[in-house]
mmCIF file of C-alpha atoms in Angstrom:
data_model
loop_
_atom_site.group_PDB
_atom_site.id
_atom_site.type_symbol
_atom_site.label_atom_id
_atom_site.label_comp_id
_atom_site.label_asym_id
_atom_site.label_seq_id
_atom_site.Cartn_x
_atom_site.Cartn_y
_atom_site.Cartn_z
ATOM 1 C CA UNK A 1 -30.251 68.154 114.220
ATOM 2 C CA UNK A 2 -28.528 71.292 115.592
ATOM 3 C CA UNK A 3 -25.740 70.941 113.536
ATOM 4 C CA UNK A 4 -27.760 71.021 110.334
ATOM 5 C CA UNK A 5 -29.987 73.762 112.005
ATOM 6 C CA UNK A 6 -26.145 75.988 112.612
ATOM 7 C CA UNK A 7 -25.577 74.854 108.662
ATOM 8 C CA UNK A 8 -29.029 76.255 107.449
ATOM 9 C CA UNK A 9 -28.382 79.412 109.380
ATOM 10 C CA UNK A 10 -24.626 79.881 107.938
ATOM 11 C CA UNK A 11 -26.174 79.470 104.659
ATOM 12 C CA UNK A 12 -28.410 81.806 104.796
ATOM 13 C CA UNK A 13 -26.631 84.105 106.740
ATOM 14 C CA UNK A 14 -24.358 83.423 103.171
ATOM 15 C CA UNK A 15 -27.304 84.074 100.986
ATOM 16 C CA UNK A 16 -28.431 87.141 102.046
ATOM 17 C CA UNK A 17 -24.777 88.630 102.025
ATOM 18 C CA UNK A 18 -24.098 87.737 98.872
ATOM 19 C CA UNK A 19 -27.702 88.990 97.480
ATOM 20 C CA UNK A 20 -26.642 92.519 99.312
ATOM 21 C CA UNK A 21 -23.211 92.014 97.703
ATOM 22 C CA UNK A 22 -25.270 91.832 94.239
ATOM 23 C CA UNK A 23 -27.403 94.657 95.457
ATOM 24 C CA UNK A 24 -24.775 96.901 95.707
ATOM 25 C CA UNK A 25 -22.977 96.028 92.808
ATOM 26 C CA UNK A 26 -26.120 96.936 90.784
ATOM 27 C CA UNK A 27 -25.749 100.003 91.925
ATOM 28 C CA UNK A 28 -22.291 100.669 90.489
ATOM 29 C CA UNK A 29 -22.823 102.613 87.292
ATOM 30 C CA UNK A 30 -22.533 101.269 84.527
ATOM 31 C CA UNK A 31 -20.545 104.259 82.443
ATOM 32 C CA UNK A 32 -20.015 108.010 83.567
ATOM 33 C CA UNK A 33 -21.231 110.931 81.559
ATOM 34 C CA UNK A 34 -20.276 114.223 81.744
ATOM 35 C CA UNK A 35 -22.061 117.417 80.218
ATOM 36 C CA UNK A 36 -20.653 120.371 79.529
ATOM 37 C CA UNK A 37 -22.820 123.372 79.177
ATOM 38 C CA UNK A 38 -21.877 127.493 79.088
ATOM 39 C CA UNK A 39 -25.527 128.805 80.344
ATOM 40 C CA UNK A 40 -24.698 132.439 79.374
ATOM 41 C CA UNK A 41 -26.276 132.867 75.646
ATOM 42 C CA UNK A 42 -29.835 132.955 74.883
ATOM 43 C CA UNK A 43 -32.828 132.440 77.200
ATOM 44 C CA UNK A 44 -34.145 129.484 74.757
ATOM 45 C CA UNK A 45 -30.782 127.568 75.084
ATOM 46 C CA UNK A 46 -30.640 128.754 78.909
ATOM 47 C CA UNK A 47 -34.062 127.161 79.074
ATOM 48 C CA UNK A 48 -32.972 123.745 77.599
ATOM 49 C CA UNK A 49 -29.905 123.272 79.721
ATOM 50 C CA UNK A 50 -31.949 123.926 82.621
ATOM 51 C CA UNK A 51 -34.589 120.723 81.923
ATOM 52 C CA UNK A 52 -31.569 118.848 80.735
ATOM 53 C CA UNK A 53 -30.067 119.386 84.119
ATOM 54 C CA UNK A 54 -33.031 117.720 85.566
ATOM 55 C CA UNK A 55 -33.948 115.151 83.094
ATOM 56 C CA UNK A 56 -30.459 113.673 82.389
ATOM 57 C CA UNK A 57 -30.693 112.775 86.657
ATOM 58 C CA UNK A 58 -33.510 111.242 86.314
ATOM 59 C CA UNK A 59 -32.273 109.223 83.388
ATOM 60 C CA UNK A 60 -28.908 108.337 84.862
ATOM 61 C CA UNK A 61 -31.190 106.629 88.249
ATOM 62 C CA UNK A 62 -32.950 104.755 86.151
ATOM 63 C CA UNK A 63 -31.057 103.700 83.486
ATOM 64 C CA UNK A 64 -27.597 102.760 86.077
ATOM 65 C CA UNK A 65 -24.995 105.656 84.714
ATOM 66 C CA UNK A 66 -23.461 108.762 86.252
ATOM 67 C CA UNK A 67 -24.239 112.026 84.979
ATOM 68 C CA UNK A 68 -22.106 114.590 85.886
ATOM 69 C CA UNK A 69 -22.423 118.520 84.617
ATOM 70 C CA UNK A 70 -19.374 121.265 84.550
ATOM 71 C CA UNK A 71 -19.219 124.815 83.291
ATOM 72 C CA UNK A 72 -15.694 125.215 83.749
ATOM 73 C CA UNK A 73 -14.326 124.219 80.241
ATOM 74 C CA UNK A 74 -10.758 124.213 81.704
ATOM 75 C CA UNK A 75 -11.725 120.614 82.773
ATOM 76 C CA UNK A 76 -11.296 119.121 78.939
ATOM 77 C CA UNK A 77 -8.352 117.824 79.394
ATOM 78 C CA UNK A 78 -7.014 114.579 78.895
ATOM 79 C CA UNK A 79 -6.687 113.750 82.809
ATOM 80 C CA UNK A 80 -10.397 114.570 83.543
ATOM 81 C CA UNK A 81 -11.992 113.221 80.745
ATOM 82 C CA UNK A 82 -10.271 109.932 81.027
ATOM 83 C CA UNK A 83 -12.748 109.136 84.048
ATOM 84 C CA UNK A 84 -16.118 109.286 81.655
ATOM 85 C CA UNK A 85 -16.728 107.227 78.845
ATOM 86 C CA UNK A 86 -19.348 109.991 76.689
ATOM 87 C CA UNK A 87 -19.169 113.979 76.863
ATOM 88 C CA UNK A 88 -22.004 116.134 76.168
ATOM 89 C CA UNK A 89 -22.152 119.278 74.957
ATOM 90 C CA UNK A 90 -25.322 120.779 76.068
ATOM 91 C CA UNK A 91 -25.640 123.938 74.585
ATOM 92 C CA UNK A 92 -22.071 125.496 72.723
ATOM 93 C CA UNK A 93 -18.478 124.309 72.119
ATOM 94 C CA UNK A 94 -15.024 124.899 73.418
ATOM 95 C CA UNK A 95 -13.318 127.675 71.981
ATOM 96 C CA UNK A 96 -9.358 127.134 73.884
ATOM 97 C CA UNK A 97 -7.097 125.705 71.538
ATOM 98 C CA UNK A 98 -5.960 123.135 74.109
ATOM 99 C CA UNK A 99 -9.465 122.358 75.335
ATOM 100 C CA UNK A 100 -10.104 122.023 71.775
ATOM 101 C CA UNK A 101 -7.073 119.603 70.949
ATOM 102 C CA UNK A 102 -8.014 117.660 74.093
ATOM 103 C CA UNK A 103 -11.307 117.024 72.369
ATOM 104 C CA UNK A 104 -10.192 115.563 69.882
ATOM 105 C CA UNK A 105 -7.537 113.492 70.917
ATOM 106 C CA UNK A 106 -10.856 111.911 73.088
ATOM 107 C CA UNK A 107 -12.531 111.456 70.570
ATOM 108 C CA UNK A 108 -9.572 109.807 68.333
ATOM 109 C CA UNK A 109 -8.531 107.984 71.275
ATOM 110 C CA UNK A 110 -12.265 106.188 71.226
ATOM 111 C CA UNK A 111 -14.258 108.423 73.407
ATOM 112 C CA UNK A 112 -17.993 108.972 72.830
ATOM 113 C CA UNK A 113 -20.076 112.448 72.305
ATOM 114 C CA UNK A 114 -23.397 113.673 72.298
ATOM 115 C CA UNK A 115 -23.856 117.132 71.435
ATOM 116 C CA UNK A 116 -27.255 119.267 70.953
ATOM 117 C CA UNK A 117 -28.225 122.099 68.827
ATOM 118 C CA UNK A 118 -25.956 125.040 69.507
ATOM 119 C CA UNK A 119 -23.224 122.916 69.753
ATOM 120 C CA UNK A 120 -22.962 123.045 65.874
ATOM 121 C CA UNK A 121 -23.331 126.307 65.238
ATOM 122 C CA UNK A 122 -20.406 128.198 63.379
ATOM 123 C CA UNK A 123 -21.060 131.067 61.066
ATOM 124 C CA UNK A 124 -18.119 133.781 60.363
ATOM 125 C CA UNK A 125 -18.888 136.429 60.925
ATOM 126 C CA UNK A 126 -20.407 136.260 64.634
ATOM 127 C CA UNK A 127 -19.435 135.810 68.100
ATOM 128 C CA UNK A 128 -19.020 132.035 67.438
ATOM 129 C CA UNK A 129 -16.928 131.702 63.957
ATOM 130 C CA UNK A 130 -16.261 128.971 62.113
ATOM 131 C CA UNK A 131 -12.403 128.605 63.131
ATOM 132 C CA UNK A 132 -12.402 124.819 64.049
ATOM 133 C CA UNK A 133 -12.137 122.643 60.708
ATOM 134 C CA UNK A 134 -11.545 119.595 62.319
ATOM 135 C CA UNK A 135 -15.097 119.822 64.393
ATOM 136 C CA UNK A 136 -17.192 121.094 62.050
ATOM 137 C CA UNK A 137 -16.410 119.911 58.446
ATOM 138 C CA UNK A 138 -14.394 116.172 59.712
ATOM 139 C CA UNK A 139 -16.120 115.468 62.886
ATOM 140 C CA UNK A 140 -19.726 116.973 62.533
ATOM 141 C CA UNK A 141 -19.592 117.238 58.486
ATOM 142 C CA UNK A 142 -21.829 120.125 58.213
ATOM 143 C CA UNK A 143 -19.498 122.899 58.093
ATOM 144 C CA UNK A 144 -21.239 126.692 59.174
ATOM 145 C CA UNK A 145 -24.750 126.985 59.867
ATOM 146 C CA UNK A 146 -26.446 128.533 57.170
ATOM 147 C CA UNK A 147 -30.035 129.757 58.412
ATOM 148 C CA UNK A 148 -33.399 128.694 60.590
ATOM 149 C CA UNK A 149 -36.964 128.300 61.089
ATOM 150 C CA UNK A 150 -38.655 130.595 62.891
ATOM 151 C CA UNK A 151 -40.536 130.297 65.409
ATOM 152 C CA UNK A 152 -39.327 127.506 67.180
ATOM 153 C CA UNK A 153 -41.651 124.492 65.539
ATOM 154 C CA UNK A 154 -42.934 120.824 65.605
ATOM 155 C CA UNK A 155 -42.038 118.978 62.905
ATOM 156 C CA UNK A 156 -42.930 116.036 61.721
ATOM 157 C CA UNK A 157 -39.571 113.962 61.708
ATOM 158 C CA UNK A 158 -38.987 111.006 59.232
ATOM 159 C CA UNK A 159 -36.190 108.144 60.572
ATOM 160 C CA UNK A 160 -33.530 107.462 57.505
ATOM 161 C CA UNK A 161 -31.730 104.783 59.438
ATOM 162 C CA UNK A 162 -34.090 102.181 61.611
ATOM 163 C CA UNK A 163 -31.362 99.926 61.930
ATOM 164 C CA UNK A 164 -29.121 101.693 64.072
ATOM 165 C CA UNK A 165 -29.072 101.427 67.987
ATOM 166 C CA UNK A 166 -30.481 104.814 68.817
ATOM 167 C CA UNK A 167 -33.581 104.569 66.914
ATOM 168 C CA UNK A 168 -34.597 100.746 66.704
ATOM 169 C CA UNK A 169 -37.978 101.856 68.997
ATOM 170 C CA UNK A 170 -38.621 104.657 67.401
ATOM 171 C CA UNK A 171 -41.913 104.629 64.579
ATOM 172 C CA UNK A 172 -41.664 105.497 60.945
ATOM 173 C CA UNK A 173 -42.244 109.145 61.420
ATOM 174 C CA UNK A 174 -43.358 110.724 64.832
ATOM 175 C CA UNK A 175 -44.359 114.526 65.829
ATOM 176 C CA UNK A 176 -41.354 116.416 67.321
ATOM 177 C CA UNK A 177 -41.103 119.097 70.119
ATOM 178 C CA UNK A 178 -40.885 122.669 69.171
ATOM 179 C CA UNK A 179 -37.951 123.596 67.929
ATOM 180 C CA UNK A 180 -35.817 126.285 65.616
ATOM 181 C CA UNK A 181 -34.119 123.772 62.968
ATOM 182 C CA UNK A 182 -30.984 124.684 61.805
ATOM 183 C CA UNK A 183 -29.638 124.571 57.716
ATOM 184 C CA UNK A 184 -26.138 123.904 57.196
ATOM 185 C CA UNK A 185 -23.423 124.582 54.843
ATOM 186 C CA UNK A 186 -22.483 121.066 53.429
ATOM 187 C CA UNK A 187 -25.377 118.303 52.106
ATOM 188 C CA UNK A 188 -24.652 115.413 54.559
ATOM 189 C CA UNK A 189 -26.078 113.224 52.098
ATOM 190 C CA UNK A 190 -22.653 113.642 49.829
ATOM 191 C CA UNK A 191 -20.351 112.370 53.232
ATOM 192 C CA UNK A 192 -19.562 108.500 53.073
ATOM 193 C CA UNK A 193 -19.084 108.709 56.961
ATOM 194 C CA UNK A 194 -22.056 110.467 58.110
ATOM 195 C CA UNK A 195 -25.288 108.261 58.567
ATOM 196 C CA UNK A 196 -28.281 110.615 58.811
ATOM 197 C CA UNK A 197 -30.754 109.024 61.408
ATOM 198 C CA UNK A 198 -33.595 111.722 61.401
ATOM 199 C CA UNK A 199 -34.494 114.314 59.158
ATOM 200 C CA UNK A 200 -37.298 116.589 58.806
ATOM 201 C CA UNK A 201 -40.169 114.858 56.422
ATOM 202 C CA UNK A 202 -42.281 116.520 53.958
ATOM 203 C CA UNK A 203 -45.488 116.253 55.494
ATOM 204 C CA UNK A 204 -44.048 118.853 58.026
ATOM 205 C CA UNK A 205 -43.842 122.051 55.236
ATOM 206 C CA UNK A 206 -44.414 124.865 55.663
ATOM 207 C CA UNK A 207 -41.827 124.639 58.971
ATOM 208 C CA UNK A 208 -41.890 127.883 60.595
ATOM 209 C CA UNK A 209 -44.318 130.763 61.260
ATOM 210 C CA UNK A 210 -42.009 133.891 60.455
ATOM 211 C CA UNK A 211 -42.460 136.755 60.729
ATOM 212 C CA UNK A 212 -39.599 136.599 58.052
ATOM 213 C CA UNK A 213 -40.483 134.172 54.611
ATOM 214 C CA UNK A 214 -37.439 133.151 54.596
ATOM 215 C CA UNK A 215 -37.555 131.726 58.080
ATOM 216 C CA UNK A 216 -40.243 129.985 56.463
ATOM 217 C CA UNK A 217 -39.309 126.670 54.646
ATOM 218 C CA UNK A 218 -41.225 125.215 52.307
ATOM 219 C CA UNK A 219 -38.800 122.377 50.315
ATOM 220 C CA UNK A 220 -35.860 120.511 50.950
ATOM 221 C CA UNK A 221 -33.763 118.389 52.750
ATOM 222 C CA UNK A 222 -32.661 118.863 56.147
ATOM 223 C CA UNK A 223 -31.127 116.362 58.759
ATOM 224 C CA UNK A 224 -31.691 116.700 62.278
ATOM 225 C CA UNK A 225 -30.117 113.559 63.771
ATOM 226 C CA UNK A 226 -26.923 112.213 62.295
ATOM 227 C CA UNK A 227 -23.460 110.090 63.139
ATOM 228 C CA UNK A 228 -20.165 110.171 61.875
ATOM 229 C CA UNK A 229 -18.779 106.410 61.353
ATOM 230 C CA UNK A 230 -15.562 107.572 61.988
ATOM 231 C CA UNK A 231 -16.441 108.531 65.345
ATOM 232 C CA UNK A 232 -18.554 107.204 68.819
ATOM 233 C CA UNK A 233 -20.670 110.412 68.270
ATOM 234 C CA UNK A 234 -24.200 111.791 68.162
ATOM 235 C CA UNK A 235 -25.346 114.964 67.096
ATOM 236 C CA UNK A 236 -29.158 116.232 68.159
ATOM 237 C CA UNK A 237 -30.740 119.612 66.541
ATOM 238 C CA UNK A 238 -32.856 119.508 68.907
ATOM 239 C CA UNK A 239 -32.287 121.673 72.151
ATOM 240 C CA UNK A 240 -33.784 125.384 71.864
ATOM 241 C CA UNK A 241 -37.481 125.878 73.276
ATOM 242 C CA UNK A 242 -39.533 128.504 72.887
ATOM 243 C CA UNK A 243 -39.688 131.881 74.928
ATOM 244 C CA UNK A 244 -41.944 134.769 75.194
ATOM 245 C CA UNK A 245 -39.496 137.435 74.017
ATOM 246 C CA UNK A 246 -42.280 139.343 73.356
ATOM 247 C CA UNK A 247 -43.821 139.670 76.543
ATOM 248 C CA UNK A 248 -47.004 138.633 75.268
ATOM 249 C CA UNK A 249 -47.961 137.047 78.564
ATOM 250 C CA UNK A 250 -45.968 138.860 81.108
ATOM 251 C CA UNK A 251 -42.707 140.368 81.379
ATOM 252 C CA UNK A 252 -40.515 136.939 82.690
ATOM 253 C CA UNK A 253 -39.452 135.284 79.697
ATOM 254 C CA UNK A 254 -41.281 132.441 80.245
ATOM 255 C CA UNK A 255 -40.873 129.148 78.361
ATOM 256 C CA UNK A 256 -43.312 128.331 76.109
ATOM 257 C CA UNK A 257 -42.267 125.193 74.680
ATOM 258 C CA UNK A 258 -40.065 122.206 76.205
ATOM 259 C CA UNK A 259 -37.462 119.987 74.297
ATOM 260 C CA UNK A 260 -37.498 116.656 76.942
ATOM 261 C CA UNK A 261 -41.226 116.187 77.432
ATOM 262 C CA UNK A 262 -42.040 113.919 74.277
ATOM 263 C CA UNK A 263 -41.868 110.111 74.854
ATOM 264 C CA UNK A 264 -40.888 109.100 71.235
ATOM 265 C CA UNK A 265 -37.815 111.791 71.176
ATOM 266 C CA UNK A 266 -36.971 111.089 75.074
ATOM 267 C CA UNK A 267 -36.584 107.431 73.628
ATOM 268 C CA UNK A 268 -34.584 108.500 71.140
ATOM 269 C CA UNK A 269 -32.092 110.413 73.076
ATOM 270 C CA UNK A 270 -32.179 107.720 75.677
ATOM 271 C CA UNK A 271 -31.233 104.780 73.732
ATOM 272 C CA UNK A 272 -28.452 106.777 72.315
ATOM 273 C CA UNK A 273 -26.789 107.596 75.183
ATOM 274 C CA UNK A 274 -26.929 103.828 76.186
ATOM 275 C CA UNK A 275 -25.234 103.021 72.819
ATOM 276 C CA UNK A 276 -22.921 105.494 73.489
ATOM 277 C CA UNK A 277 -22.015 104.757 76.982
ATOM 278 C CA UNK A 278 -22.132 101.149 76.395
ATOM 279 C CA UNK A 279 -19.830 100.452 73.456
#
């Protein structure tokens, strides 16, 4: 009787190391992101990176990945980026040659991306011109930025694709955050390797509250979500709230409008950063 008393205690003395064993294995992440981000342009886009330095956290605890952020931009190279399995580009792009080489040979090599808003943005002439062919018209597909809305605005957002990983829980149409939405050079639509998830639906015009008609749209066809087959990539136009430049409140900038605070676009964002980081 002792004997089998010793055994039951050895066993679970067993058990309960190997469900701590377990324990801490489910703690091990299960991919490693890392966001790069610039902070220095724009309060709106300041504003964004900001929540997205406290959402992603949140995200990565309960979803089981490592998110990591950087500003230094020296640090896309091949050696660093080899220990992360998706970059983000939170709120611009690189603009070294070698940094920008390094990108790509990631992204060739089978890494995964997931950019937002300003991270597309190329017009010539400005401070950010459109001297990277590669990233804008291969990768991306939409070549320069062409103009916005204005204000930053809901819209009403349509899905294209509903079979694809990123939006499967995602509803027909849904109501977006503010945002300023972005027109772009090329039609996406003509691309063979771009597969438009979102774009803005036609219930949602007028888009914009000017001053400025033109920053007014009232027709077309604009895409606001999109992948490039080619490439383990996701591209977000979302990402620039709203701020009172104006003062008409007081005189601290305050936001007026957050990007990560609706559950249907959360979702969406979510889910494509575990199809990202788990391919």
């Amino acid at each position: 009787m002792a004997i089998s008393l010793r055994r039951a205690s050895r066993l679970a003395a067993l058990i309960l190391c190997c469900a701590a064993l377990d324990a801490s294995n489910s703690r091990n992440p299960a991919f490693h992101v890392i966001a790069f981000f610039t902070g220095r342009e724009d309060l709106a886009h300041i504003s964004f990176l900001h929540e997205a330095q406290r959402w992603f956290p949140e995200m990565a605890a309960k979803y089981n990945f490592r998110f990591d952020t950087t500003s230094d931009w020296r640090n896309l190279n091949a050696d660093f980026l080899s220990r992360y399995e998706v970059v983000v580009f939170l709120d611009t792009r690189p603009e070294d040659p070698a940094q920008r080489e390094a990108f790509q040979r990631y992204m060739e090599g089978g890494g995964a991306w997931m950019g937002f808003h300003f991270a597309a943005f190329a017009l010539t002439p400005s401070a950010v011109p459109a001297n990277w062919p590669w990233y804008h018209d291969s990768f991306l597909g939409a070549g320069s930025y062409v103009s916005n809305t204005w204000r930053p605005t809901a819209a009403i957002l349509r899905v294209d694709d509903r079979a694809h990983p990123a939006t499967r829980h995602l509803p027909a149409t849904f109501r977006s955050s503010p945002n300023e939405w972005y027109r772009w050079e090329k039609d996406l639509r003509q691309n063979p390797d771009i597969d438009i998830l979102l774009s803005i639906d036609s219930s949602s015009f007028p888009l914009g509250t000017g001053p400025k008609p033109h920053e007014i749209w009232h027709s077309g066809f604009y895409p606001v979500v999109w992948t490039n087959r080619k490439y383990r990539m996701i591209y977000f136009n979302m990402g620039h709230n709203d701020i009172d430049y104006e003062h008409r409140y007081d005189t601290t900038n305050r936001t007026l409008s957050y990007t990560l605070n609706n559950p249907v676009e959360d979702r969406l964002i979510i889910d494509a950063l575990l199809w990202l980081g788990h391919q």
